[in-house]
Each structure stands twice: as C-alpha cells, then as structure tokens.
PDB file of C-alpha atoms in Angstrom:
ATOM      1  CA  UNK A   1      85.758 102.267  99.003  1.00 79.00           C
ATOM      2  CA  UNK A   2      86.356  99.455  96.315  1.00 85.00           C
ATOM      3  CA  UNK A   3      88.625  96.749  97.860  1.00 91.00           C
ATOM      4  CA  UNK A   4      92.225  98.043  97.379  1.00 95.00           C
ATOM      5  CA  UNK A   5      94.666  96.019  95.308  1.00 96.00           C
ATOM      6  CA  UNK A   6      97.676  97.654  96.975  1.00 97.00           C
ATOM      7  CA  UNK A   7      97.715  98.652 100.627  1.00 98.00           C
ATOM      8  CA  UNK A   8     100.843 100.305 102.023  1.00 97.00           C
ATOM      9  CA  UNK A   9     101.639 100.317 105.762  1.00 97.00           C
ATOM     10  CA  UNK A  10     104.132 102.660 107.291  1.00 93.00           C
ATOM     11  CA  UNK A  11     104.966 103.714 110.807  1.00 89.00           C
ATOM     12  CA  UNK A  12     107.852 103.799 113.376  1.00 85.00           C
ATOM     13  CA  UNK A  13     109.857 100.870 114.550  1.00 80.00           C
ATOM     14  CA  UNK A  14     107.820  98.657 117.162  1.00 81.00           C
ATOM     15  CA  UNK A  15     104.310  99.833 115.967  1.00 86.00           C
ATOM     16  CA  UNK A  16     103.318  96.441 114.849  1.00 88.00           C
ATOM     17  CA  UNK A  17     103.523  96.984 111.117  1.00 91.00           C
ATOM     18  CA  UNK A  18     104.653  93.358 110.195  1.00 89.00           C
ATOM     19  CA  UNK A  19     102.200  91.739 112.531  1.00 91.00           C
ATOM     20  CA  UNK A  20      99.374  93.937 110.958  1.00 95.00           C
ATOM     21  CA  UNK A  21     100.522  93.411 107.465  1.00 96.00           C
ATOM     22  CA  UNK A  22     100.849  89.521 107.872  1.00 95.00           C
ATOM     23  CA  UNK A  23      97.133  89.238 109.395  1.00 96.00           C
ATOM     24  CA  UNK A  24      95.687  91.675 106.896  1.00 97.00           C
ATOM     25  CA  UNK A  25      97.263  89.886 103.978  1.00 97.00           C
ATOM     26  CA  UNK A  26      95.951  86.700 105.115  1.00 95.00           C
ATOM     27  CA  UNK A  27      92.458  88.125 105.673  1.00 96.00           C
ATOM     28  CA  UNK A  28      92.452  89.320 102.098  1.00 96.00           C
ATOM     29  CA  UNK A  29      94.225  86.607 100.584  1.00 96.00           C
ATOM     30  CA  UNK A  30      97.047  88.908  99.366  1.00 97.00           C
ATOM     31  CA  UNK A  31     100.796  88.635  99.231  1.00 96.00           C
ATOM     32  CA  UNK A  32     102.441  89.924 102.526  1.00 97.00           C
ATOM     33  CA  UNK A  33     105.422  91.885 101.378  1.00 96.00           C
ATOM     34  CA  UNK A  34     107.945  93.160 104.092  1.00 94.00           C
ATOM     35  CA  UNK A  35     110.261  95.320 101.703  1.00 95.00           C
ATOM     36  CA  UNK A  36     113.018  94.914 104.142  1.00 92.00           C
ATOM     37  CA  UNK A  37     113.649  91.393 102.768  1.00 95.00           C
ATOM     38  CA  UNK A  38     114.980  92.771  99.811  1.00 96.00           C
ATOM     39  CA  UNK A  39     117.962  94.369 101.601  1.00 95.00           C
ATOM     40  CA  UNK A  40     118.521  91.278 103.445  1.00 94.00           C
ATOM     41  CA  UNK A  41     118.595  89.159 100.190  1.00 98.00           C
ATOM     42  CA  UNK A  42     121.105  91.714  98.799  1.00 98.00           C
ATOM     43  CA  UNK A  43     123.241  91.649 101.989  1.00 97.00           C
ATOM     44  CA  UNK A  44     123.244  87.734 101.780  1.00 97.00           C
ATOM     45  CA  UNK A  45     124.515  87.937  98.013  1.00 98.00           C
ATOM     46  CA  UNK A  46     127.171  90.343  98.935  1.00 97.00           C
ATOM     47  CA  UNK A  47     128.478  87.995 101.722  1.00 97.00           C
ATOM     48  CA  UNK A  48     128.421  84.968  99.505  1.00 97.00           C
ATOM     49  CA  UNK A  49     130.212  86.688  96.502  1.00 96.00           C
ATOM     50  CA  UNK A  50     132.750  88.328  98.668  1.00 96.00           C
ATOM     51  CA  UNK A  51     131.563  91.896  97.984  1.00 96.00           C
ATOM     52  CA  UNK A  52     132.782  94.398 100.505  1.00 96.00           C
ATOM     53  CA  UNK A  53     129.866  96.000 102.347  1.00 96.00           C
ATOM     54  CA  UNK A  54     131.787  99.006 103.347  1.00 95.00           C
ATOM     55  CA  UNK A  55     132.544  99.835  99.651  1.00 96.00           C
ATOM     56  CA  UNK A  56     129.402 101.530  98.254  1.00 96.00           C
ATOM     57  CA  UNK A  57     130.244 101.116  94.497  1.00 97.00           C
ATOM     58  CA  UNK A  58     130.607  97.233  95.026  1.00 97.00           C
ATOM     59  CA  UNK A  59     127.196  97.002  96.723  1.00 97.00           C
ATOM     60  CA  UNK A  60     125.433  99.263  94.204  1.00 98.00           C
ATOM     61  CA  UNK A  61     126.835  97.404  91.396  1.00 97.00           C
ATOM     62  CA  UNK A  62     125.358  94.004  93.009  1.00 98.00           C
ATOM     63  CA  UNK A  63     122.108  95.700  93.488  1.00 98.00           C
ATOM     64  CA  UNK A  64     121.960  96.633  90.008  1.00 97.00           C
ATOM     65  CA  UNK A  65     122.329  93.026  88.608  1.00 96.00           C
ATOM     66  CA  UNK A  66     120.613  91.013  91.196  1.00 97.00           C
ATOM     67  CA  UNK A  67     116.963  89.924  90.655  1.00 97.00           C
ATOM     68  CA  UNK A  68     115.071  89.623  93.862  1.00 97.00           C
ATOM     69  CA  UNK A  69     111.686  88.208  93.764  1.00 96.00           C
ATOM     70  CA  UNK A  70     108.921  88.040  96.644  1.00 96.00           C
ATOM     71  CA  UNK A  71     106.082  85.502  96.187  1.00 94.00           C
ATOM     72  CA  UNK A  72     103.665  83.691  98.295  1.00 94.00           C
ATOM     73  CA  UNK A  73     104.809  80.743 100.347  1.00 93.00           C
ATOM     74  CA  UNK A  74     106.093  77.827  98.344  1.00 90.00           C
ATOM     75  CA  UNK A  75     107.016  75.373 101.360  1.00 90.00           C
ATOM     76  CA  UNK A  76     104.892  74.620 104.294  1.00 91.00           C
ATOM     77  CA  UNK A  77     107.708  75.483 106.883  1.00 92.00           C
ATOM     78  CA  UNK A  78     106.059  78.366 108.605  1.00 90.00           C
ATOM     79  CA  UNK A  79     107.295  81.105 106.126  1.00 91.00           C
ATOM     80  CA  UNK A  80     105.052  84.120 105.318  1.00 92.00           C
ATOM     81  CA  UNK A  81     106.528  84.324 101.975  1.00 94.00           C
ATOM     82  CA  UNK A  82     109.105  83.004  99.691  1.00 97.00           C
ATOM     83  CA  UNK A  83     112.370  85.147  98.782  1.00 97.00           C
ATOM     84  CA  UNK A  84     114.304  84.385  95.619  1.00 97.00           C
ATOM     85  CA  UNK A  85     117.642  86.012  94.873  1.00 97.00           C
ATOM     86  CA  UNK A  86     118.462  85.347  91.120  1.00 97.00           C
ATOM     87  CA  UNK A  87     116.049  82.138  91.437  1.00 96.00           C
ATOM     88  CA  UNK A  88     117.382  80.580  94.582  1.00 97.00           C
ATOM     89  CA  UNK A  89     115.174  80.449  97.688  1.00 97.00           C
ATOM     90  CA  UNK A  90     116.733  82.395 100.493  1.00 97.00           C
ATOM     91  CA  UNK A  91     113.816  82.798 102.579  1.00 96.00           C
ATOM     92  CA  UNK A  92     115.321  81.407 105.873  1.00 95.00           C
ATOM     93  CA  UNK A  93     119.060  82.197 104.806  1.00 96.00           C
ATOM     94  CA  UNK A  94     118.442  85.992 105.101  1.00 95.00           C
ATOM     95  CA  UNK A  95     117.776  85.572 108.701  1.00 89.00           C
ATOM     96  CA  UNK A  96     121.296  84.641 109.853  1.00 90.00           C
ATOM     97  CA  UNK A  97     123.082  86.583 112.338  1.00 86.00           C
ATOM     98  CA  UNK A  98     125.588  87.732 109.580  1.00 92.00           C
ATOM     99  CA  UNK A  99     123.004  89.212 107.309  1.00 92.00           C
ATOM    100  CA  UNK A 100     121.528  90.819 110.367  1.00 84.00           C
ATOM    101  CA  UNK A 101     124.858  92.488 111.231  1.00 86.00           C
ATOM    102  CA  UNK A 102     125.314  93.693 107.651  1.00 91.00           C
ATOM    103  CA  UNK A 103     121.934  94.704 106.313  1.00 89.00           C
ATOM    104  CA  UNK A 104     121.896  98.243 107.790  1.00 85.00           C
ATOM    105  CA  UNK A 105     125.114  98.996 106.075  1.00 90.00           C
ATOM    106  CA  UNK A 106     124.113  97.793 102.963  1.00 92.00           C
ATOM    107  CA  UNK A 107     120.723  99.472 103.062  1.00 90.00           C
ATOM    108  CA  UNK A 108     122.252 103.102 103.499  1.00 89.00           C
ATOM    109  CA  UNK A 109     123.550 103.652 100.123  1.00 94.00           C
ATOM    110  CA  UNK A 110     121.559 105.872  97.602  1.00 95.00           C
ATOM    111  CA  UNK A 111     122.002 103.485  94.623  1.00 96.00           C
ATOM    112  CA  UNK A 112     121.140 100.389  96.668  1.00 96.00           C
ATOM    113  CA  UNK A 113     117.830 101.997  97.633  1.00 94.00           C
ATOM    114  CA  UNK A 114     116.924 103.265  94.170  1.00 96.00           C
ATOM    115  CA  UNK A 115     117.364  99.827  92.936  1.00 97.00           C
ATOM    116  CA  UNK A 116     115.456  98.174  95.694  1.00 96.00           C
ATOM    117  CA  UNK A 117     112.527 100.594  95.345  1.00 96.00           C
ATOM    118  CA  UNK A 118     112.447 100.094  91.800  1.00 97.00           C
ATOM    119  CA  UNK A 119     112.209  96.043  92.137  1.00 96.00           C
ATOM    120  CA  UNK A 120     109.668  96.687  94.990  1.00 97.00           C
ATOM    121  CA  UNK A 121     107.380  98.759  92.889  1.00 97.00           C
ATOM    122  CA  UNK A 122     107.453  96.245  90.043  1.00 96.00           C
ATOM    123  CA  UNK A 123     106.082  93.715  92.582  1.00 95.00           C
ATOM    124  CA  UNK A 124     103.564  96.278  94.036  1.00 95.00           C
ATOM    125  CA  UNK A 125     102.113  96.892  90.393  1.00 95.00           C
ATOM    126  CA  UNK A 126     101.098  93.412  90.164  1.00 95.00           C
ATOM    127  CA  UNK A 127      98.466  94.082  92.905  1.00 95.00           C
ATOM    128  CA  UNK A 128      96.853  92.135  95.542  1.00 97.00           C
ATOM    129  CA  UNK A 129      99.713  92.923  98.038  1.00 97.00           C
ATOM    130  CA  UNK A 130     100.082  94.340 101.379  1.00 98.00           C
ATOM    131  CA  UNK A 131     103.323  96.239 101.509  1.00 97.00           C
ATOM    132  CA  UNK A 132     105.121  97.138 104.946  1.00 96.00           C
ATOM    133  CA  UNK A 133     108.275  98.988 105.533  1.00 89.00           C
ATOM    134  CA  UNK A 134     109.628 102.633 105.174  1.00 81.00           C
ATOM    135  CA  UNK A 135     108.473 105.050 102.638  1.00 89.00           C
ATOM    136  CA  UNK A 136     105.912 102.806 101.317  1.00 95.00           C
ATOM    137  CA  UNK A 137     103.086 105.271 101.022  1.00 95.00           C
ATOM    138  CA  UNK A 138     105.255 108.311 100.015  1.00 94.00           C
ATOM    139  CA  UNK A 139     108.158 106.928  97.918  1.00 94.00           C
ATOM    140  CA  UNK A 140     107.519 103.181  96.888  1.00 95.00           C
ATOM    141  CA  UNK A 141     103.891 103.093  96.094  1.00 97.00           C
ATOM    142  CA  UNK A 142     102.479 106.749  96.453  1.00 96.00           C
ATOM    143  CA  UNK A 143      99.536 105.723  94.223  1.00 96.00           C
ATOM    144  CA  UNK A 144      98.513 102.947  96.614  1.00 97.00           C
ATOM    145  CA  UNK A 145      94.681 103.247  96.890  1.00 96.00           C
ATOM    146  CA  UNK A 146      94.834 102.720 100.613  1.00 97.00           C
ATOM    147  CA  UNK A 147      97.687 103.859 102.698  1.00 97.00           C
ATOM    148  CA  UNK A 148      97.789 103.267 106.415  1.00 97.00           C
ATOM    149  CA  UNK A 149      99.979 104.972 108.993  1.00 95.00           C
ATOM    150  CA  UNK A 150     100.237 102.953 112.028  1.00 92.00           C
ATOM    151  CA  UNK A 151     101.004 104.678 115.240  1.00 90.00           C
ATOM    152  CA  UNK A 152     101.716 103.875 118.950  1.00 88.00           C
ATOM    153  CA  UNK A 153     103.260 105.485 122.001  1.00 90.00           C
ATOM    154  CA  UNK A 154     106.893 105.069 122.499  1.00 90.00           C
ATOM    155  CA  UNK A 155     106.038 103.449 125.757  1.00 90.00           C
ATOM    156  CA  UNK A 156     103.645 101.051 124.138  1.00 89.00           C
ATOM    157  CA  UNK A 157     106.077 100.331 121.394  1.00 87.00           C
ATOM    158  CA  UNK A 158     108.808  99.614 124.074  1.00 89.00           C
ATOM    159  CA  UNK A 159     106.674  97.427 126.155  1.00 87.00           C
ATOM    160  CA  UNK A 160     105.736  95.145 122.958  1.00 84.00           C
ATOM    161  CA  UNK A 161     109.413  94.950 121.903  1.00 82.00           C
ATOM    162  CA  UNK A 162     110.468  93.871 125.273  1.00 83.00           C
ATOM    163  CA  UNK A 163     107.934  91.162 125.194  1.00 83.00           C
ATOM    164  CA  UNK A 164     109.073  90.067 121.672  1.00 78.00           C
ATOM    165  CA  UNK A 165     112.837  90.251 122.912  1.00 76.00           C
ATOM    166  CA  UNK A 166     111.895  88.062 125.938  1.00 76.00           C
ATOM    167  CA  UNK A 167     110.229  85.416 123.877  1.00 75.00           C
ATOM    168  CA  UNK A 168     113.504  85.352 121.804  1.00 67.00           C
ATOM    169  CA  UNK A 169     115.520  84.742 125.092  1.00 72.00           C
ATOM    170  CA  UNK A 170     116.791  88.220 124.953  1.00 70.00           C
ATOM    171  CA  UNK A 171     115.636  89.787 128.387  1.00 74.00           C
ATOM    172  CA  UNK A 172     116.903  93.257 127.691  1.00 76.00           C
ATOM    173  CA  UNK A 173     115.528  95.888 130.341  1.00 82.00           C
ATOM    174  CA  UNK A 174     112.663  97.899 129.327  1.00 86.00           C
ATOM    175  CA  UNK A 175     114.423 101.108 129.590  1.00 87.00           C
ATOM    176  CA  UNK A 176     117.024 100.068 127.301  1.00 87.00           C
ATOM    177  CA  UNK A 177     114.520  98.887 124.728  1.00 85.00           C
ATOM    178  CA  UNK A 178     112.808 102.316 124.901  1.00 88.00           C
ATOM    179  CA  UNK A 179     116.172 104.137 124.595  1.00 87.00           C
ATOM    180  CA  UNK A 180     116.925 102.044 121.481  1.00 84.00           C
ATOM    181  CA  UNK A 181     113.677 102.815 119.849  1.00 85.00           C
ATOM    182  CA  UNK A 182     113.909 106.517 120.621  1.00 86.00           C
ATOM    183  CA  UNK A 183     117.202 106.563 118.939  1.00 82.00           C
ATOM    184  CA  UNK A 184     115.841 104.702 115.864  1.00 78.00           C
ATOM    185  CA  UNK A 185     113.059 107.261 115.822  1.00 79.00           C
ATOM    186  CA  UNK A 186     115.578 110.081 115.747  1.00 79.00           C
ATOM    187  CA  UNK A 187     117.680 108.342 113.011  1.00 69.00           C
ATOM    188  CA  UNK A 188     114.293 107.816 111.067  1.00 73.00           C
ATOM    189  CA  UNK A 189     112.968 111.224 111.214  1.00 69.00           C
ATOM    190  CA  UNK A 190     113.230 111.710 107.353  1.00 69.00           C
ATOM    191  CA  UNK A 191     110.932 108.611 106.801  1.00 66.00           C
ATOM    192  CA  UNK A 192     108.480 108.961 109.680  1.00 74.00           C
ATOM    193  CA  UNK A 193     105.955 110.972 108.049  1.00 85.00           C
ATOM    194  CA  UNK A 194     102.685 109.719 106.684  1.00 91.00           C
ATOM    195  CA  UNK A 195     101.480 110.312 103.146  1.00 93.00           C
ATOM    196  CA  UNK A 196      99.078 113.193 102.874  1.00 94.00           C
ATOM    197  CA  UNK A 197      96.175 110.737 102.187  1.00 95.00           C
ATOM    198  CA  UNK A 198      97.195 108.196 104.769  1.00 96.00           C
ATOM    199  CA  UNK A 199      94.736 106.748 107.269  1.00 96.00           C
ATOM    200  CA  UNK A 200      95.993 107.174 110.645  1.00 94.00           C
ATOM    201  CA  UNK A 201      95.729 104.358 112.890  1.00 95.00           C
ATOM    202  CA  UNK A 202      96.898 104.627 116.633  1.00 92.00           C
ATOM    203  CA  UNK A 203      96.850 101.269 117.942  1.00 89.00           C
ATOM    204  CA  UNK A 204      97.570 101.640 121.714  1.00 90.00           C
ATOM    205  CA  UNK A 205      95.348  99.092 123.516  1.00 85.00           C
ATOM    206  CA  UNK A 206      94.374  97.505 120.262  1.00 89.00           C
ATOM    207  CA  UNK A 207      95.127  93.896 119.437  1.00 91.00           C
ATOM    208  CA  UNK A 208      96.273  92.967 115.887  1.00 92.00           C
ATOM    209  CA  UNK A 209      93.278  91.182 115.209  1.00 95.00           C
ATOM    210  CA  UNK A 210      91.102  94.403 116.250  1.00 96.00           C
ATOM    211  CA  UNK A 211      93.397  96.435 113.898  1.00 95.00           C
ATOM    212  CA  UNK A 212      92.421  94.176 111.098  1.00 97.00           C
ATOM    213  CA  UNK A 213      88.718  94.328 111.852  1.00 96.00           C
ATOM    214  CA  UNK A 214      89.046  98.165 111.938  1.00 94.00           C
ATOM    215  CA  UNK A 215      90.528  98.271 108.437  1.00 96.00           C
ATOM    216  CA  UNK A 216      88.216  95.847 107.014  1.00 96.00           C
ATOM    217  CA  UNK A 217      85.339  98.125 108.304  1.00 95.00           C
ATOM    218  CA  UNK A 218      87.141 101.197 106.952  1.00 94.00           C
ATOM    219  CA  UNK A 219      87.373  99.467 103.263  1.00 94.00           C
ATOM    220  CA  UNK A 220      83.767  98.549 103.704  1.00 91.00           C
ATOM    221  CA  UNK A 221      82.674 102.123 104.654  1.00 87.00           C
ATOM    222  CA  UNK A 222      81.715 101.289 108.139  1.00 72.00           C
ATOM    223  CA  UNK A 223      84.626 102.908 110.032  1.00 59.00           C
ATOM    224  CA  UNK A 224      85.140 106.618 110.888  1.00 55.00           C
TER     225      UNK A 224
END
C-alpha cells in the first residue's frame, strides 16, 4: 500500500498502544499523537481557572473555548511531543497528580468529548501523524488509510503493566493489576471494538520493535 499519512492505533488498556505509536512515528518521521493528552490539558486548564470538574456545563464551556495543540517536540528534555493550551506549553504540567486525579471526570462529558474529537480531527487531517487513543479508527479518524487494532491477552497486559508499575516504584501485586485491567475492559466495552477495515495485530510475545517491523512490512506489502 502507499505509505499512509494517517495511522490510527486502537486497542484495550495495557496493549502497548503508546509504546508502539511512539516507535512507529519515530520510524516514519511522523508526529506521535496520544489523543489522551488533550483531556489532560483541558483538566489542567480547569484546575488553573477554578472550573468545577463536577459541573458538566462549566467543563464543556471551557472545552469549547480552549485551543489545544499537539506538535513535534520543541525542547530536548525527553518529551515525545509538545502540548500547548492557548499557546502555553503544558507538556509536563499535564502529568501532575492533580491532573491525573481529575482527567477521568472531565473526559466523561459528551460536550467535552465532541470538542476534543473536533480538535483531534483537525490535527489528524494535516497528515504525517500516528494517532493513539480511544475510538481513533471508528470515530476520530474513520477515514484513516491504515487502522491498527492492537490486541494482547489479559494475562500478558497485566504482566506488562505490573512491570511498568514496578519501574515507577509502585509494586502492585499482579492479581490486583489484572483485576484493574479487567474492570477497565468492562468499562470500555463500548469503545473496545476495531473498525471494520482495521488490521488486527496480536502482540503476545512480540517486542515493540518487532511490531513496528511487521507494520512496516505490511505497508510495503510484505506481511500477511
């Protein structure tokens, strides 16, 4: 196939979407766009402006007037992209514990999701982007020329997430991590579905680098 200018990556929590997306974007020289950062930037703005995250109308109003931009890295500080909220660099600020606690609440409102999807689509239409998140191939960029649905067994995802947690000094038991992922899968049932034309990639036992190689072979017409 011709090299796609937009690649959408979907899949359940813990499947490795972010790792694959970043590596694939780097291989292609594309923008890596984790769409979840938009909800984090909105949450940060709400906290800074004193917007009550428990009041849908206030959060939706903020979503309608804030401009969130995701661009290639502008600083050599380890970032994978630059996130701007109304022109202000918030790339690292959106990773604060306060944002982490509030983002799931802000992201649940329909008006917020509609506006964030609109801004995500605007970035996607520029092309040369690997987009990772929820509903990318079915809602955000349904016309993406290449859609990848990344799969992994619950046990494999739990194993990876437990390792990741330990690296972050959070030695959570494997059974607890597995339970949390299963609960997340249940909550995400409405979005855990691949687009009809998605390429299914089960990555149990595959390294992220091997996944990228397989996708590059697929684009070149060498993979089954």
